[in-house]
mmCIF file of C-alpha atoms in Angstrom:
data_model
loop_
_atom_site.group_PDB
_atom_site.id
_atom_site.type_symbol
_atom_site.label_atom_id
_atom_site.label_comp_id
_atom_site.label_asym_id
_atom_site.label_seq_id
_atom_site.Cartn_x
_atom_site.Cartn_y
_atom_site.Cartn_z
ATOM 1 C CA MET A 1 5.839 -16.782 -1.573
ATOM 2 C CA ASN A 2 5.524 -20.572 -1.849
ATOM 3 C CA HIS A 3 2.594 -22.318 -3.513
ATOM 4 C CA GLN A 4 0.550 -22.852 -0.352
ATOM 5 C CA THR A 5 1.147 -19.351 0.930
ATOM 6 C CA ARG A 6 -0.017 -17.956 -2.396
ATOM 7 C CA LEU A 7 -3.263 -19.931 -2.168
ATOM 8 C CA GLN A 8 -3.806 -18.722 1.393
ATOM 9 C CA ALA A 9 -3.318 -15.129 0.231
ATOM 10 C CA LEU A 10 -5.847 -15.724 -2.564
ATOM 11 C CA SER A 11 -8.322 -17.130 -0.050
ATOM 12 C CA ALA A 12 -7.953 -14.163 2.299
ATOM 13 C CA PHE A 13 -8.340 -11.691 -0.563
ATOM 14 C CA LEU A 14 -11.531 -13.284 -1.906
ATOM 15 C CA LYS A 15 -13.111 -13.354 1.547
ATOM 16 C CA ALA A 16 -12.198 -9.731 2.212
ATOM 17 C CA GLN A 17 -13.515 -8.531 -1.141
ATOM 18 C CA ARG A 18 -16.750 -10.509 -0.818
ATOM 19 C CA ALA A 19 -17.398 -8.851 2.544
ATOM 20 C CA LYS A 20 -17.079 -5.387 0.988
ATOM 21 C CA VAL A 21 -19.773 -5.817 -1.687
ATOM 22 C CA GLN A 22 -23.207 -4.649 -0.589
ATOM 23 C CA PRO A 23 -26.050 -6.904 -1.815
ATOM 24 C CA GLU A 24 -28.026 -3.896 -3.036
ATOM 25 C CA SER A 25 -25.178 -2.892 -5.378
ATOM 26 C CA VAL A 26 -25.617 -6.117 -7.371
ATOM 27 C CA GLY A 27 -29.418 -6.161 -7.319
ATOM 28 C CA LEU A 28 -29.924 -8.380 -4.260
ATOM 29 C CA THR A 29 -31.925 -7.641 -1.140
ATOM 30 C CA ALA A 30 -30.079 -7.653 2.161
ATOM 31 C CA GLY A 31 -32.858 -9.254 4.237
ATOM 32 C CA ARG A 32 -33.157 -9.222 8.006
ATOM 33 C CA ARG A 33 -31.570 -12.614 8.606
ATOM 34 C CA ARG A 34 -28.343 -11.836 6.778
ATOM 35 C CA ARG A 35 -25.437 -12.432 9.165
ATOM 36 C CA THR A 36 -22.639 -12.370 6.635
ATOM 37 C CA PRO A 37 -21.213 -8.925 5.846
ATOM 38 C CA GLY A 38 -21.339 -8.292 2.134
ATOM 39 C CA LEU A 39 -22.212 -11.190 -0.169
ATOM 40 C CA ARG A 40 -22.617 -14.856 0.644
ATOM 41 C CA ARG A 41 -20.532 -17.434 -1.184
ATOM 42 C CA GLU A 42 -23.547 -18.753 -3.039
ATOM 43 C CA GLU A 43 -24.356 -15.248 -4.234
ATOM 44 C CA VAL A 44 -20.874 -14.747 -5.649
ATOM 45 C CA ALA A 45 -21.091 -18.129 -7.363
ATOM 46 C CA GLN A 46 -24.477 -17.234 -8.838
ATOM 47 C CA LEU A 47 -23.301 -13.845 -10.082
ATOM 48 C CA ALA A 48 -20.169 -15.373 -11.613
ATOM 49 C CA GLY A 49 -22.013 -18.300 -13.177
ATOM 50 C CA VAL A 50 -19.987 -21.011 -11.408
ATOM 51 C CA SER A 51 -20.958 -23.791 -9.057
ATOM 52 C CA LEU A 52 -21.056 -23.093 -5.333
ATOM 53 C CA THR A 53 -18.743 -26.038 -4.671
ATOM 54 C CA TRP A 54 -16.118 -24.792 -7.115
ATOM 55 C CA TYR A 55 -16.176 -21.243 -5.749
ATOM 56 C CA THR A 56 -16.038 -22.543 -2.164
ATOM 57 C CA TRP A 57 -12.937 -24.557 -3.015
ATOM 58 C CA LEU A 58 -11.352 -21.500 -4.634
ATOM 59 C CA GLU A 59 -12.075 -19.320 -1.609
ATOM 60 C CA GLN A 60 -10.810 -22.027 0.730
ATOM 61 C CA GLY A 61 -7.459 -21.919 -1.058
ATOM 62 C CA ARG A 62 -7.648 -25.382 -2.586
ATOM 63 C CA ASP A 63 -5.351 -26.163 -5.484
ATOM 64 C CA ILE A 64 -7.848 -26.217 -8.371
ATOM 65 C CA ARG A 65 -7.669 -25.292 -12.033
ATOM 66 C CA VAL A 66 -8.780 -21.750 -12.849
ATOM 67 C CA SER A 67 -9.435 -20.246 -16.275
ATOM 68 C CA ALA A 68 -9.085 -16.581 -17.215
ATOM 69 C CA SER A 69 -12.736 -16.307 -18.264
ATOM 70 C CA VAL A 70 -14.020 -17.671 -14.954
ATOM 71 C CA LEU A 71 -11.664 -15.428 -13.018
ATOM 72 C CA ASP A 72 -13.005 -12.464 -14.996
ATOM 73 C CA ALA A 73 -16.539 -13.443 -13.997
ATOM 74 C CA ILE A 74 -15.559 -13.612 -10.323
ATOM 75 C CA ALA A 75 -13.809 -10.245 -10.586
ATOM 76 C CA ASN A 76 -16.983 -8.754 -12.066
ATOM 77 C CA ALA A 77 -19.119 -10.260 -9.320
ATOM 78 C CA LEU A 78 -16.833 -8.804 -6.653
ATOM 79 C CA GLN A 79 -16.697 -5.428 -8.427
ATOM 80 C CA LEU A 80 -12.907 -5.379 -8.459
ATOM 81 C CA THR A 81 -10.926 -2.401 -9.669
ATOM 82 C CA VAL A 82 -8.219 -2.719 -12.321
ATOM 83 C CA ASP A 83 -5.491 -2.966 -9.661
ATOM 84 C CA GLU A 84 -7.495 -5.512 -7.681
ATOM 85 C CA ARG A 85 -7.979 -7.616 -10.826
ATOM 86 C CA LYS A 86 -4.227 -7.632 -11.442
ATOM 87 C CA TYR A 87 -3.698 -8.717 -7.854
ATOM 88 C CA LEU A 88 -6.289 -11.511 -8.204
ATOM 89 C CA TYR A 89 -4.683 -12.781 -11.402
ATOM 90 C CA ALA A 90 -1.204 -12.745 -9.907
ATOM 91 C CA LEU A 91 -2.330 -14.887 -6.972
ATOM 92 C CA ALA A 92 -4.488 -17.241 -9.025
ATOM 93 C CA PHE A 93 -2.025 -17.859 -11.846
ATOM 94 C CA GLU A 94 1.325 -17.485 -10.090
ATOM 95 C CA GLY A 95 1.915 -14.655 -12.518
ATOM 96 C CA GLY A 96 4.062 -12.473 -10.308
ATOM 97 C CA THR A 97 7.600 -11.381 -11.070
ATOM 98 C CA SER A 98 10.050 -13.868 -9.615
ATOM 99 C CA LEU A 99 13.160 -11.669 -9.625
ATOM 100 C CA SER A 100 14.246 -10.903 -6.077
ATOM 101 C CA LEU A 101 15.728 -7.587 -5.079
ATOM 102 C CA SER A 102 19.014 -9.210 -4.144
ATOM 103 C CA GLN A 103 19.361 -10.295 -7.792
ATOM 104 C CA GLU A 104 18.759 -6.777 -9.056
ATOM 105 C CA GLU A 105 21.036 -3.813 -9.076
ATOM 106 C CA GLN A 106 20.128 -1.704 -6.059
ATOM 107 C CA PRO A 107 17.881 1.219 -7.056
ATOM 108 C CA ARG A 108 19.698 4.403 -7.929
ATOM 109 C CA ILE A 109 18.200 7.831 -8.458
ATOM 110 C CA SER A 110 19.016 9.318 -11.834
ATOM 111 C CA PRO A 111 20.210 12.938 -12.236
ATOM 112 C CA PRO A 112 16.846 14.000 -13.794
ATOM 113 C CA LEU A 113 14.973 12.539 -10.829
ATOM 114 C CA GLN A 114 17.384 14.241 -8.457
ATOM 115 C CA ARG A 115 16.578 17.540 -10.179
ATOM 116 C CA ILE A 116 12.850 16.915 -9.737
ATOM 117 C CA LEU A 117 13.391 16.332 -6.011
ATOM 118 C CA GLN A 118 15.235 19.614 -5.719
ATOM 119 C CA GLU A 119 12.621 21.548 -7.691
ATOM 120 C CA LEU A 120 9.763 20.246 -5.514
ATOM 121 C CA ARG A 121 11.013 22.508 -2.761
ATOM 122 C CA TYR A 122 7.733 23.020 -0.902
ATOM 123 C CA CYS A 123 6.215 19.645 -1.760
ATOM 124 C CA PRO A 124 7.468 16.962 0.651
ATOM 125 C CA THR A 125 8.552 14.121 -1.620
ATOM 126 C CA ILE A 126 9.720 10.584 -0.889
ATOM 127 C CA ILE A 127 11.106 8.097 -3.423
ATOM 128 C CA SER A 128 10.811 4.426 -2.531
ATOM 129 C CA ASP A 129 11.445 1.082 -4.208
ATOM 130 C CA ARG A 130 9.051 -1.830 -4.681
ATOM 131 C CA ARG A 131 9.575 -2.938 -1.102
ATOM 132 C CA CYS A 132 8.686 0.573 0.113
ATOM 133 C CA GLN A 133 12.292 1.097 1.116
ATOM 134 C CA ILE A 134 13.042 4.821 1.096
ATOM 135 C CA VAL A 135 15.889 5.603 -1.302
ATOM 136 C CA GLY A 136 15.511 9.386 -1.620
ATOM 137 C CA TRP A 137 13.739 12.442 -0.194
ATOM 138 C CA ASN A 138 13.894 16.212 -0.217
ATOM 139 C CA GLN A 139 14.314 18.784 2.543
ATOM 140 C CA ALA A 140 10.581 19.399 2.833
ATOM 141 C CA ALA A 141 10.019 15.709 3.603
ATOM 142 C CA SER A 142 12.660 15.837 6.344
ATOM 143 C CA HIS A 143 10.852 18.771 7.963
ATOM 144 C CA VAL A 144 7.331 17.364 7.740
ATOM 145 C CA PHE A 145 8.023 13.686 8.440
ATOM 146 C CA LEU A 146 11.381 12.595 9.839
ATOM 147 C CA ASP A 147 15.035 13.381 9.429
ATOM 148 C CA PHE A 148 15.651 10.247 7.394
ATOM 149 C CA GLU A 149 19.379 10.965 7.427
ATOM 150 C CA GLN A 150 19.410 9.942 11.103
ATOM 151 C CA ILE A 151 17.823 6.564 10.363
ATOM 152 C CA PRO A 152 20.098 3.701 9.220
ATOM 153 C CA ALA A 153 19.535 2.905 5.542
ATOM 154 C CA GLU A 154 18.384 -0.664 6.266
ATOM 155 C CA GLU A 155 15.668 0.666 8.602
ATOM 156 C CA ARG A 156 14.187 3.187 6.152
ATOM 157 C CA ASN A 157 11.195 1.089 5.210
ATOM 158 C CA LEU A 158 8.167 3.342 4.819
ATOM 159 C CA ILE A 159 5.612 0.780 6.038
ATOM 160 C CA SER A 160 7.682 -0.165 9.051
ATOM 161 C CA LEU A 161 8.347 3.465 10.005
ATOM 162 C CA LEU A 162 4.647 4.356 9.845
ATOM 163 C CA PHE A 163 3.954 1.817 12.586
ATOM 164 C CA ALA A 164 7.173 2.111 14.585
ATOM 165 C CA ARG A 165 7.735 5.849 14.903
ATOM 166 C CA ARG A 166 5.570 7.810 17.330
ATOM 167 C CA GLU A 167 6.186 11.022 15.374
ATOM 168 C CA LEU A 168 4.421 9.557 12.351
ATOM 169 C CA ARG A 169 1.597 8.067 14.404
ATOM 170 C CA ARG A 170 0.917 11.488 15.920
ATOM 171 C CA LEU A 171 1.340 13.393 12.677
ATOM 172 C CA ALA A 172 -1.796 12.411 10.770
ATOM 173 C CA VAL A 173 -5.185 13.407 12.188
ATOM 174 C CA ASN A 174 -6.525 10.097 10.874
ATOM 175 C CA TRP A 175 -3.504 7.828 11.120
ATOM 176 C CA GLU A 176 -5.350 4.744 9.833
ATOM 177 C CA HIS A 177 -6.422 6.654 6.722
ATOM 178 C CA PHE A 178 -2.830 7.818 6.287
ATOM 179 C CA VAL A 179 -1.490 4.278 6.537
ATOM 180 C CA SER A 180 -4.170 2.725 4.319
ATOM 181 C CA GLY A 181 -2.891 4.524 1.216
ATOM 182 C CA PHE A 182 0.583 3.063 1.601
ATOM 183 C CA LEU A 183 -0.737 -0.389 2.466
ATOM 184 C CA SER A 184 -2.793 -0.381 -0.740
ATOM 185 C CA ILE A 185 0.384 0.359 -2.704
ATOM 186 C CA PHE A 186 2.294 -2.324 -0.802
ATOM 187 C CA ARG A 187 -0.449 -4.872 -1.536
ATOM 188 C CA ALA A 188 -0.218 -4.032 -5.248
ATOM 189 C CA TYR A 189 3.522 -4.783 -5.113
ATOM 190 C CA TYR A 190 2.797 -7.940 -3.110
ATOM 191 C CA GLY A 191 0.662 -9.249 -5.957
ATOM 192 C CA GLN A 192 3.036 -8.121 -8.687
ATOM 193 C CA TYR A 193 6.073 -9.782 -7.099
ATOM 194 C CA VAL A 194 4.193 -12.774 -5.770
ATOM 195 C CA GLU A 195 7.219 -15.107 -6.006
ATOM 196 C CA ASP A 196 9.493 -12.923 -3.880
ATOM 197 C CA GLU A 197 9.604 -14.539 -0.433
ATOM 198 C CA TRP A 198 10.758 -11.258 1.145
ATOM 199 C CA TYR A 199 7.177 -9.965 1.234
ATOM 200 C CA GLU A 200 5.862 -12.880 3.262
ATOM 201 C CA GLN A 201 8.756 -12.608 5.710
ATOM 202 C CA PHE A 202 8.193 -8.865 6.080
ATOM 203 C CA LEU A 203 4.449 -9.297 6.659
ATOM 204 C CA ASP A 204 5.048 -11.950 9.318
ATOM 205 C CA GLU A 205 7.517 -9.661 11.090
ATOM 206 C CA MET A 206 5.109 -6.718 10.994
ATOM 207 C CA LYS A 207 2.244 -8.806 12.399
ATOM 208 C CA GLN A 208 4.404 -10.048 15.254
ATOM 209 C CA THR A 209 5.888 -6.636 16.059
ATOM 210 C CA HIS A 210 2.824 -4.392 15.671
ATOM 211 C CA PRO A 211 -0.509 -5.776 16.960
ATOM 212 C CA ASP A 212 -2.600 -3.291 14.953
ATOM 213 C CA PHE A 213 -0.913 -4.119 11.651
ATOM 214 C CA HIS A 214 -2.788 -7.359 10.973
ATOM 215 C CA GLN A 215 -6.281 -5.863 10.905
ATOM 216 C CA LEU A 216 -5.244 -2.879 8.802
ATOM 217 C CA TRP A 217 -3.469 -5.164 6.359
ATOM 218 C CA GLU A 218 -6.489 -7.444 6.012
ATOM 219 C CA GLN A 219 -8.726 -4.416 5.391
ATOM 220 C CA SER A 220 -6.379 -2.772 2.907
ATOM 221 C CA ARG A 221 -7.345 -2.316 -0.703
ATOM 222 C CA VAL A 222 -5.194 -2.704 -3.799
ATOM 223 C CA SER A 223 -4.149 0.467 -5.591
ATOM 224 C CA SER A 224 -1.003 1.286 -7.515
ATOM 225 C CA ALA A 225 -1.569 5.044 -7.267
ATOM 226 C CA PRO A 226 -4.049 6.260 -4.617
ATOM 227 C CA GLU A 227 -4.758 9.988 -4.473
ATOM 228 C CA VAL A 228 -5.909 11.198 -1.069
ATOM 229 C CA LEU A 229 -6.227 14.392 0.981
ATOM 230 C CA ILE A 230 -4.407 14.109 4.292
ATOM 231 C CA GLU A 231 -4.577 16.407 7.297
ATOM 232 C CA PHE A 232 -1.496 16.637 9.496
ATOM 233 C CA ARG A 233 -1.119 18.146 12.948
ATOM 234 C CA HIS A 234 2.536 19.044 12.839
ATOM 235 C CA ALA A 235 4.280 19.532 16.176
ATOM 236 C CA ARG A 236 5.806 22.870 15.106
ATOM 237 C CA ALA A 237 3.650 24.059 12.202
ATOM 238 C CA GLY A 238 0.162 23.046 13.346
ATOM 239 C CA LYS A 239 -2.576 22.067 10.886
ATOM 240 C CA MET A 240 -1.331 21.198 7.398
ATOM 241 C CA LEU A 241 -3.308 19.830 4.446
ATOM 242 C CA PHE A 242 -1.651 17.855 1.664
ATOM 243 C CA HIS A 243 -2.800 16.065 -1.461
ATOM 244 C CA LEU A 244 -0.851 12.821 -1.840
ATOM 245 C CA THR A 245 -0.056 11.864 -5.422
ATOM 246 C CA SER A 246 1.831 8.639 -6.046
ATOM 247 C CA LEU A 247 3.671 8.320 -9.356
ATOM 248 C CA GLN A 248 5.466 5.369 -10.859
ATOM 249 C CA VAL A 249 8.933 6.289 -12.127
ATOM 250 C CA GLN A 250 9.551 4.848 -15.580
ATOM 251 C CA GLY A 251 12.828 2.982 -15.987
ATOM 252 C CA ASP A 252 14.621 -0.226 -15.065
ATOM 253 C CA ALA A 253 14.236 0.310 -11.311
ATOM 254 C CA ASP A 254 10.714 -0.037 -9.937
ATOM 255 C CA LEU A 255 10.661 3.285 -8.090
ATOM 256 C CA ARG A 256 7.729 5.313 -6.805
ATOM 257 C CA CYS A 257 7.546 9.045 -6.170
ATOM 258 C CA SER A 258 5.136 10.055 -3.375
ATOM 259 C CA ILE A 259 4.472 13.792 -3.590
ATOM 260 C CA TYR A 260 2.623 15.747 -0.908
ATOM 261 C CA THR A 261 1.286 18.905 -2.537
ATOM 262 C CA PRO A 262 0.050 21.665 -0.185
ATOM 263 C CA ALA A 263 -3.713 21.981 -0.539
ATOM 264 C CA PRO A 264 -4.792 25.122 -2.393
ATOM 265 C CA ASP A 265 -6.749 27.718 -0.414
ATOM 266 C CA SER A 266 -4.915 26.606 2.737
ATOM 267 C CA SER A 267 -2.010 28.088 4.685
ATOM 268 C CA THR A 268 0.027 24.891 4.394
ATOM 269 C CA GLU A 269 2.654 26.118 1.939
ATOM 270 C CA GLY A 270 3.260 29.275 3.951
ATOM 271 C CA LYS A 271 3.664 27.263 7.153
ATOM 272 C CA LEU A 272 6.083 24.917 5.424
ATOM 273 C CA LYS A 273 8.176 27.807 4.131
ATOM 274 C CA GLN A 274 8.409 29.277 7.622
ATOM 275 C CA LEU A 275 9.279 25.896 9.085
ATOM 276 C CA MET A 276 12.106 25.389 6.602
ATOM 277 C CA GLU A 277 13.422 28.914 7.098
ATOM 278 C CA ARG A 278 13.489 28.597 10.892
ATOM 279 C CA HIS A 279 15.237 25.272 11.040
ATOM 280 C CA SER A 280 18.299 24.309 9.081
ATOM 281 C CA SER A 281 18.294 20.809 7.576
ATOM 282 C CA PRO A 282 20.666 18.547 5.664
ATOM 283 C CA THR A 283 20.705 18.874 1.927
ATOM 284 C CA THR A 284 18.634 16.542 -0.200
ATOM 285 C CA LYS A 285 19.761 13.012 0.536
ATOM 286 C CA LEU A 286 20.069 10.441 -2.220
ATOM 287 C CA ASP A 287 21.224 6.902 -1.580
#
């Protein structure tokens, strides 16, 4: 991400976050004549204790000097979460990691992690890298989602597949809710690796290829580990309920383990067992 692109990303983020804050939540009255969703610029400036002109320049993506204390005040005014604050700082201070994936050793799954995949027999599990490229999965994931073995390795990007594959679009009862969790993770990576130009190229490609991507991306939050309940309508198993837990894998490679745990007090695990027993599948695949 070059300097100007970073400032544009900062501008878009501030505008989006400002629109999400309800005036009542910060002690302001909405009023009948309010046309702007969320807070006005002058209200953010007032809450943060900065001049309207300075905040306007910041939100417009101008190249101005920013201090940590002032950025903290803006984060407080916009009610940012911890992950959102990290994202804001990365964009404002060019504090992202500059190492590109091509300069790193390609992610490898360790034997202990391979054992975890095997043990999570009835919990569909996907392991991805910081670009959301799928590098490992278990049999349960192949049955519930896709047979990733049949997809070329270079095309196994989780974000891209969610938009490109009809099977995944039909799978979730609320597809936008399903996608939003992964976009929030991707945005967290985007801020962390702000100097890696791959992200900007990927986003441009997604916006050009999938018309509905742009709006969902602009609305996405920032979260390194969202936990959500997702309802699937599987073509062969019917209704299935899963809790998604996203875990960061400690180690040199920036890997993430996305685990779909069958919801308790539901028939999901039983349906998954039957599905796996009825249909043979390739053994756990590890790249």
